[in-house]
Tab-separated table of C-alpha atoms (C1' of nucleotides) in Angstrom:
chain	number	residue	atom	x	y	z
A	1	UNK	CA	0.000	0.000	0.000
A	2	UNK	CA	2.824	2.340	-0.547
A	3	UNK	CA	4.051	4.410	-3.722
A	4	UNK	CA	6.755	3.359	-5.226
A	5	UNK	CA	10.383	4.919	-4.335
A	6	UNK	CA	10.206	6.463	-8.156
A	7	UNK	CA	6.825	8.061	-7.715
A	8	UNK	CA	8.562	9.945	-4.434
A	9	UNK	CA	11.066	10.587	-6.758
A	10	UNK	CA	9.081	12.013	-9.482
A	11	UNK	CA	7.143	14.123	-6.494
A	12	UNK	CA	10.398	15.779	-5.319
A	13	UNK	CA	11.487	16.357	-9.092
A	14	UNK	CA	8.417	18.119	-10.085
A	15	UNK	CA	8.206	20.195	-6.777
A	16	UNK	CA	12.206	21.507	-7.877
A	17	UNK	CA	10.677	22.776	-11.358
A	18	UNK	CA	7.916	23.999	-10.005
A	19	UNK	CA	9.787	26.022	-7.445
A	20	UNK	CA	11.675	27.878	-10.211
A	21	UNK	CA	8.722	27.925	-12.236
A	22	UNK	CA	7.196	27.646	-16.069
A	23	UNK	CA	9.975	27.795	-18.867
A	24	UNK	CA	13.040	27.999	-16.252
A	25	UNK	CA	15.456	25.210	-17.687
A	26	UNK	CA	17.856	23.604	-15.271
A	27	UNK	CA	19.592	20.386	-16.309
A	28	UNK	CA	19.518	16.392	-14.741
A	29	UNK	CA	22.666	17.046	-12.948
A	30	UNK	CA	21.362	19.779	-11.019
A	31	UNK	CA	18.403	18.147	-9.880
A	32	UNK	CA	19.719	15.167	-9.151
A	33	UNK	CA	21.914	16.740	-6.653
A	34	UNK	CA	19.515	18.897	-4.996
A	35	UNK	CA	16.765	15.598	-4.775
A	36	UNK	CA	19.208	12.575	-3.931
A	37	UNK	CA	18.724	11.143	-6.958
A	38	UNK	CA	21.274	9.740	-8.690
A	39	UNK	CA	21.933	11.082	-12.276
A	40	UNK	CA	21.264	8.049	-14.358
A	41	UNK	CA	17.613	7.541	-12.675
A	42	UNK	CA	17.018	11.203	-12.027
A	43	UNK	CA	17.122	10.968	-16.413
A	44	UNK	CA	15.074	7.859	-16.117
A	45	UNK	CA	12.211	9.930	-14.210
A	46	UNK	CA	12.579	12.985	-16.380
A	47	UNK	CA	12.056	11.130	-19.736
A	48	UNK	CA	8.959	9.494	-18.535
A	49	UNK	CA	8.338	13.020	-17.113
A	50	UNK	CA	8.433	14.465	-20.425
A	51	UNK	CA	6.641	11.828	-22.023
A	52	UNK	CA	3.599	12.512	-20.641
A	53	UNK	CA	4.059	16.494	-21.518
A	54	UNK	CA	4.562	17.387	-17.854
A	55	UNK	CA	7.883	19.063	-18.620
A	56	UNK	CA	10.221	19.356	-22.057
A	57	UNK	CA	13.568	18.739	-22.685
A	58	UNK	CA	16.508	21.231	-24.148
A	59	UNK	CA	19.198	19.945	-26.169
A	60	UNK	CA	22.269	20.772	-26.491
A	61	UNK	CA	25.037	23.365	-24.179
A	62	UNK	CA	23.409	24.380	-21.494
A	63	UNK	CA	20.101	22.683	-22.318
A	64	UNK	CA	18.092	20.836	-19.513
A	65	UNK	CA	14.255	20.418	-18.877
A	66	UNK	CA	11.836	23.234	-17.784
A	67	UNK	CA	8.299	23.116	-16.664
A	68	UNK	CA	5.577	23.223	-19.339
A	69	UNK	CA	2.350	23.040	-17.069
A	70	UNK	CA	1.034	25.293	-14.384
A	71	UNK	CA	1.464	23.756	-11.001
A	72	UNK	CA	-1.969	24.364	-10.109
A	73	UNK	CA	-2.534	22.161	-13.102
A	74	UNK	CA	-0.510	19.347	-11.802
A	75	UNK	CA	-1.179	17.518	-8.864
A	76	UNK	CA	-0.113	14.639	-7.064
A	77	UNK	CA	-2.280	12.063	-8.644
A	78	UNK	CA	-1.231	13.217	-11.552
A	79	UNK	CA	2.344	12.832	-11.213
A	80	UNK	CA	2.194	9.258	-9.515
A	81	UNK	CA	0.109	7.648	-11.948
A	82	UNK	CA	2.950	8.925	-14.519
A	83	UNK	CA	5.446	6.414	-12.510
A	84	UNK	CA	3.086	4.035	-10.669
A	85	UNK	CA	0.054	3.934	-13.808
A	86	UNK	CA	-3.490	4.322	-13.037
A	87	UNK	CA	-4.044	3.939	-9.409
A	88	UNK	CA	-5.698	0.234	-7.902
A	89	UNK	CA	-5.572	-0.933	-4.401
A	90	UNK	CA	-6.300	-4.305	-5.235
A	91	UNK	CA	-5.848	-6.349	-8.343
A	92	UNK	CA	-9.961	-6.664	-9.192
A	93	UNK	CA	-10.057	-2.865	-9.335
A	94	UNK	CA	-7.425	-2.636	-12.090
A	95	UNK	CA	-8.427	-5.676	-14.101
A	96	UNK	CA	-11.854	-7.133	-13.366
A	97	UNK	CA	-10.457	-10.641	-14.715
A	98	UNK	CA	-7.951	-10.725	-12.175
A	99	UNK	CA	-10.053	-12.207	-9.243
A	100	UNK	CA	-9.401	-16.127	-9.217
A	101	UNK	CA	-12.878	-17.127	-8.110
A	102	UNK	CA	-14.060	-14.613	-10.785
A	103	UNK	CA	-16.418	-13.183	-8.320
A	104	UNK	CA	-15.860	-9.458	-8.956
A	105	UNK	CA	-19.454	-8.864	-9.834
A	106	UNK	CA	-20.995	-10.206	-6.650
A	107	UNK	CA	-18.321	-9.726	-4.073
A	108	UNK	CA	-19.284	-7.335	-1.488
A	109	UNK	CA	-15.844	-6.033	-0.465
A	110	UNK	CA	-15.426	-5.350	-4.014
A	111	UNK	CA	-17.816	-2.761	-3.860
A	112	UNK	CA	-16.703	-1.118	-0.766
A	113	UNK	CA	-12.863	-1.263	-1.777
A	114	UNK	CA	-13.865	0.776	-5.172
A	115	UNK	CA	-15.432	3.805	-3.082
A	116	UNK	CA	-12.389	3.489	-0.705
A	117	UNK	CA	-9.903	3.897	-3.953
A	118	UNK	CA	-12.022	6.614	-5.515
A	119	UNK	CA	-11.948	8.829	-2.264
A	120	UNK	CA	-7.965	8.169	-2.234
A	121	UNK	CA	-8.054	9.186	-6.052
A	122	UNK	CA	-10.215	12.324	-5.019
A	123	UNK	CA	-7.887	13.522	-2.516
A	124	UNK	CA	-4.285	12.746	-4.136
A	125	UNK	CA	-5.904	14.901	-7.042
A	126	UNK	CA	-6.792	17.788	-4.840
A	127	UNK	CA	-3.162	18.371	-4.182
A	128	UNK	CA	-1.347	20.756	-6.577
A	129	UNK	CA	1.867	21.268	-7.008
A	130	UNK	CA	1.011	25.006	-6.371
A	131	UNK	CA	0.369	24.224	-2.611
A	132	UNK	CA	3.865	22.308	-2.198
A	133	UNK	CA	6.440	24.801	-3.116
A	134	UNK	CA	7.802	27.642	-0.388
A	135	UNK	CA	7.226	30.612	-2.352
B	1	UNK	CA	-0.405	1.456	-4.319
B	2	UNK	CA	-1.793	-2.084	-3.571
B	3	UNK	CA	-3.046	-4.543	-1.006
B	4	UNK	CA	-1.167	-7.611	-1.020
B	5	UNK	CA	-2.750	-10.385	-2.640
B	6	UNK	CA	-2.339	-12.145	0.786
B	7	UNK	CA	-4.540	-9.008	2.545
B	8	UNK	CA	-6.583	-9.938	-0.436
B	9	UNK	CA	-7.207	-13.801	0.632
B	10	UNK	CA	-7.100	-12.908	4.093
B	11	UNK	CA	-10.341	-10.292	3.462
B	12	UNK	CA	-12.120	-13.648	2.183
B	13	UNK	CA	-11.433	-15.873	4.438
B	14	UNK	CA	-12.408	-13.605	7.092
B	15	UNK	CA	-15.753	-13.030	5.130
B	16	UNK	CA	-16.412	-16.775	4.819
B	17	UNK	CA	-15.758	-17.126	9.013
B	18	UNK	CA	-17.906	-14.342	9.437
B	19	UNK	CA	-20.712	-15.873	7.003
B	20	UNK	CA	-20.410	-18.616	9.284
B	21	UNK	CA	-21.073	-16.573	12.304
B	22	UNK	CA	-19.066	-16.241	15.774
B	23	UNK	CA	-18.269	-19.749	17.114
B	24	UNK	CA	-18.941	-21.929	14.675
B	25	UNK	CA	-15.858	-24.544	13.623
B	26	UNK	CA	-15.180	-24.246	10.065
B	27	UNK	CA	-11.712	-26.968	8.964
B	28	UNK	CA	-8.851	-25.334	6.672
B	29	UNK	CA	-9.760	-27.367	3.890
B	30	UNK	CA	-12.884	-26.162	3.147
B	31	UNK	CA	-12.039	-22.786	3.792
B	32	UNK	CA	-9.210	-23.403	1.119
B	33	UNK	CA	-11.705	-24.790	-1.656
B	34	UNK	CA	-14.576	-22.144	-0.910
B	35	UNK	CA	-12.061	-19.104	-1.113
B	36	UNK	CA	-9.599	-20.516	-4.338
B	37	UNK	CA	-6.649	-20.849	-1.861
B	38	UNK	CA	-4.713	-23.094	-1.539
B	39	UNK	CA	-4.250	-25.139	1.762
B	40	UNK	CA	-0.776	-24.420	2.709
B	41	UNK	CA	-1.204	-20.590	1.985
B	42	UNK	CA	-4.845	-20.856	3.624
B	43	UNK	CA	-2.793	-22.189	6.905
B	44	UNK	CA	-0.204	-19.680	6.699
B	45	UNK	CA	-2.812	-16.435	6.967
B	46	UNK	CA	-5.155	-18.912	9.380
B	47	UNK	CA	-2.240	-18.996	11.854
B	48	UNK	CA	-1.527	-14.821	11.686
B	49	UNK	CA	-4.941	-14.760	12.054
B	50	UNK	CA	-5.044	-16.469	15.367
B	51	UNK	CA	-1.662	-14.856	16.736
B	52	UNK	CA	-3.544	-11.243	16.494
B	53	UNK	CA	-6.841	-12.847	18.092
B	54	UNK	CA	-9.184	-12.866	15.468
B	55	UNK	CA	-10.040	-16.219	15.226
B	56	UNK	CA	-8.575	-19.360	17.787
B	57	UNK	CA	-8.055	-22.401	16.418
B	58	UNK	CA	-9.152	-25.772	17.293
B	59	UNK	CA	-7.190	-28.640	17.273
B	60	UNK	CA	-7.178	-32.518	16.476
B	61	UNK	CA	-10.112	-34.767	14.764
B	62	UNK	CA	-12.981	-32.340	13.474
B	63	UNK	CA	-11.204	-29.250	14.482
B	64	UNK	CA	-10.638	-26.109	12.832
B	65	UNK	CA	-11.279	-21.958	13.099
B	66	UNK	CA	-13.588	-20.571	14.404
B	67	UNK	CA	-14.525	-16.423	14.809
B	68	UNK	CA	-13.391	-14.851	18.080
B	69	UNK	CA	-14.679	-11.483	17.105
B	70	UNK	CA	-17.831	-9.873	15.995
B	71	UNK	CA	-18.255	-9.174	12.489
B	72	UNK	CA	-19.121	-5.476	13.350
B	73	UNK	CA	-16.084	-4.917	15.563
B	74	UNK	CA	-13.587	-6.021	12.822
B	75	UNK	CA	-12.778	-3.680	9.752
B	76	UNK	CA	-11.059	-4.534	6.747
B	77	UNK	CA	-8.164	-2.076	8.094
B	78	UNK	CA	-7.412	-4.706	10.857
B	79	UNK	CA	-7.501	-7.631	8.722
B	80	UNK	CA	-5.322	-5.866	5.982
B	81	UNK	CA	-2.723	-4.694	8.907
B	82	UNK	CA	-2.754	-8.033	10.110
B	83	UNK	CA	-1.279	-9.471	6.967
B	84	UNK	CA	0.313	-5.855	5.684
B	85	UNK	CA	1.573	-3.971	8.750
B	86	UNK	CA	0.753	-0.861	9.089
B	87	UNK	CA	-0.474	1.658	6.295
B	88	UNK	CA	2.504	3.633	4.909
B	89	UNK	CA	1.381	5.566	1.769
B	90	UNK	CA	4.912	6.142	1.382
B	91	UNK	CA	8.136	4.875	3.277
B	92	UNK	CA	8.971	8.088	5.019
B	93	UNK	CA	5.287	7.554	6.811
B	94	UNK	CA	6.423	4.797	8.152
B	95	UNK	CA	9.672	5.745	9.113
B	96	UNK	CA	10.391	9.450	10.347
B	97	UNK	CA	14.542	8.098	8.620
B	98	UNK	CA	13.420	6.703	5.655
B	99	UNK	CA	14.239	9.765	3.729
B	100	UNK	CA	17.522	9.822	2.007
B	101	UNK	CA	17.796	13.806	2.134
B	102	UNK	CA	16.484	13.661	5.690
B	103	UNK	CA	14.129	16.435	5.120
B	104	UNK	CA	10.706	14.794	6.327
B	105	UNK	CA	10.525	17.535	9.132
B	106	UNK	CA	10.499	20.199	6.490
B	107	UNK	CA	8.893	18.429	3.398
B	108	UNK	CA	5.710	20.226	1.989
B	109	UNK	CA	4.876	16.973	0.502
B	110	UNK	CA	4.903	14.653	3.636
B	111	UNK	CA	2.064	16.701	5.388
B	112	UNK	CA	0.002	16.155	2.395
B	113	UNK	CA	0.435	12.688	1.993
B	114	UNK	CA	0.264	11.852	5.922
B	115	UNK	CA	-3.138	13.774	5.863
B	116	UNK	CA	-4.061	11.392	2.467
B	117	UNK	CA	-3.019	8.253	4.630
B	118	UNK	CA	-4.985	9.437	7.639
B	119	UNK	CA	-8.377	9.892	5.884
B	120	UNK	CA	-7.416	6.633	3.860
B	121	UNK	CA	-7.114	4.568	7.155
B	122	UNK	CA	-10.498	6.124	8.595
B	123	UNK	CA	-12.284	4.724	5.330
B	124	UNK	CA	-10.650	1.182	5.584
B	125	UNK	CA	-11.614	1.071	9.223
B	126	UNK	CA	-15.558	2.326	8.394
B	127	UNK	CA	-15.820	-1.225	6.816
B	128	UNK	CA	-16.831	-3.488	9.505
B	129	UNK	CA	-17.500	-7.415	7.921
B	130	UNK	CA	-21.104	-7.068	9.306
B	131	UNK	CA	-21.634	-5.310	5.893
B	132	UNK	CA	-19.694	-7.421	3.803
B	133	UNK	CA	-21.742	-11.094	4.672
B	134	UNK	CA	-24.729	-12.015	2.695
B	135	UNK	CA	-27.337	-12.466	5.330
C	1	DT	C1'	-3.810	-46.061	18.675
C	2	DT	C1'	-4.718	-43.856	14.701
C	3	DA	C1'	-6.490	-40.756	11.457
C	4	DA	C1'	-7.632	-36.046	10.969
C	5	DA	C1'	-6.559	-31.867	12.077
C	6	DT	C1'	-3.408	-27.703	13.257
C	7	DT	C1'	1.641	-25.742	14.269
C	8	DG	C1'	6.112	-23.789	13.385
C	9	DT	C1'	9.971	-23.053	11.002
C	10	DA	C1'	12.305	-22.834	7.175
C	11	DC	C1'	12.836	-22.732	2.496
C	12	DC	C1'	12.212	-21.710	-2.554
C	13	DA	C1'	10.767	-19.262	-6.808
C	14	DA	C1'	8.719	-15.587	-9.345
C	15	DA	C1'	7.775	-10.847	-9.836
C	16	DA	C1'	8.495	-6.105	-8.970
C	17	DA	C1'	11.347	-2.382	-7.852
C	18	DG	C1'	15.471	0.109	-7.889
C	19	DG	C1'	19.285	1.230	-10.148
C	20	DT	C1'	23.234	1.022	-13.829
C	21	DA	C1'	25.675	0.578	-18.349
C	22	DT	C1'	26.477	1.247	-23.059
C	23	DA	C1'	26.222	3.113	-27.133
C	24	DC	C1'	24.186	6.290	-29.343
C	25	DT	C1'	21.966	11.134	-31.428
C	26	DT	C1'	21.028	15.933	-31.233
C	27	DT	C1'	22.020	20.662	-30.304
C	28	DT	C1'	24.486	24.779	-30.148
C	29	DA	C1'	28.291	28.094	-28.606
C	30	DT	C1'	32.219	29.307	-30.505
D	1	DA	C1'	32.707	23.064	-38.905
D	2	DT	C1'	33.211	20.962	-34.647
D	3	DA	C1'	33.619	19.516	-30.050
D	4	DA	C1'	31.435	19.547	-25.815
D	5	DA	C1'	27.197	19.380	-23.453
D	6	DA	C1'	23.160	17.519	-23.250
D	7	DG	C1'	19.396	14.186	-23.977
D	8	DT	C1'	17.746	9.173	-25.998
D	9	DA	C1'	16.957	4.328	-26.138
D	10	DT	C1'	17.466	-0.035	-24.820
D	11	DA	C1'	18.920	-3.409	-22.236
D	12	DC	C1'	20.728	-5.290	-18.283
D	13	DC	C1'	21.660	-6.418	-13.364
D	14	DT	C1'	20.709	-6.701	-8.328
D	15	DT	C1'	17.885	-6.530	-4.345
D	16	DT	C1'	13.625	-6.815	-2.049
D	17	DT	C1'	9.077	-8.281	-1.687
D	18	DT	C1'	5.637	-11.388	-2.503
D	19	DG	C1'	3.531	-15.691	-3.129
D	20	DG	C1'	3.742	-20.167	-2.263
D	21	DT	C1'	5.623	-24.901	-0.563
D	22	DA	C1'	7.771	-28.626	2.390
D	23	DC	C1'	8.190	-31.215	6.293
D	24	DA	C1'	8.385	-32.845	10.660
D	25	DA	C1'	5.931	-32.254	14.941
D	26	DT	C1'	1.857	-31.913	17.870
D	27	DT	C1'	-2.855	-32.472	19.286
D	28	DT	C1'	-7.193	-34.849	19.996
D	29	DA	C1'	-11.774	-37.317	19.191
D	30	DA	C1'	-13.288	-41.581	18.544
DNA sequence: TTAAATTGTACCAAAAAGGTATACTTTTAT
DNA sequence: ATAAAAGTATACCTTTTTGGTACAATTTAA
């Protein structure tokens, strides 16, 4: 029941850009630095990162990555489920195939674990990376 | 982001002793077919089961497990933490150390996500098994 | 006493997570 | 032009966690 050590990552990468903001480029080496990253993973994160048009990439001398959302646009859930994928606190709720007694349909803590995993959705998304940066 | 498929098996067997009601002897085996378990692995989360008081088990010719609590006191958050430990949405929640940059204390991120895990536990601990049996 | 049941410890294998290496390609300041 | 700085892509390796099994021992009703 725990994110994944790259999804922290990813968390403490995206509160660095937001913290110098939209459009400021700063490259993997500084970052990875600052978070306690190492380089070769902090590039791992950032690729993924960009992949999912959270942040671009600048080739080149002196290039690096910069911001492209808002960071009230961005929050938490959205960053995870860039590492971790779509959120699912138990198998059934990510594949409905996946229960061995294929019993998804009529099992009752089915039901109850899906508005448990919506709330958590719910709340992960109603933190921006706006709220976590010392301004 | 996950319960363990063992928190998973542990849910239904606890469902199928509840089913059965407070008391009432119920053998490994048939807990194992009923549940799509198998019996070693059944035994395994039977006995952490009984070490945390949940159920008691009876032993011999036409023993078994039987319930030691009431459905409505038990909550899928104590089942799950019997099998899973404690809920830690993310490492440094479970561990004050855990992070390599030591910088929990100041973290804008771990507030947010300790306040996530709090409301997350409350909801896992609103589900007693009395609502989860067919009756 | 014996068959049916649980107990406890230890072990093994597969999957996931975390991290690294290598060999590129692209960009751009000079 | 070109060399250095930077990102790209893929593949690999190691460690940890998870899921599951084995086996010998113990208990007890009949």
């Amino acid at each position: 029941m725990k994110i994944t050590q790259e999804a922290d990552y990813a968390i403490r990468i995206m509160i660095h850009l937001s913290t110098l903001g939209k459009g400021h480029i700063v490259d993997a080496a500084t970052i990875s630095e600052n978070e306690g990253v190492t380089l070769r993973f902090t590039l791992k994160i950032l690729r993924k990162l960009c992949k999912e048009n959270f942040i671009r990439s600048h080739r080149g001398v002196n290039g690096g990555y910069s911001l492209l959302k808002n960071p009230d646009e961005m929050s938490l859930k959205d960053v995870i489920e860039v590492i971790d994928g779509h959120f699912a606190i138990n198998k059934c709720l990510r594949d409905e195939n996946a229960c061995n007694l294929g019993r998804t349909a009529t099992c009752n803590a089915h039901e109850a674990l899906r508005d448990i995993q919506d709330l958590l959705v719910q709340e992960f998304d109603k933190v921006k990376f706006s709220q976590l940066i010392n301004k």
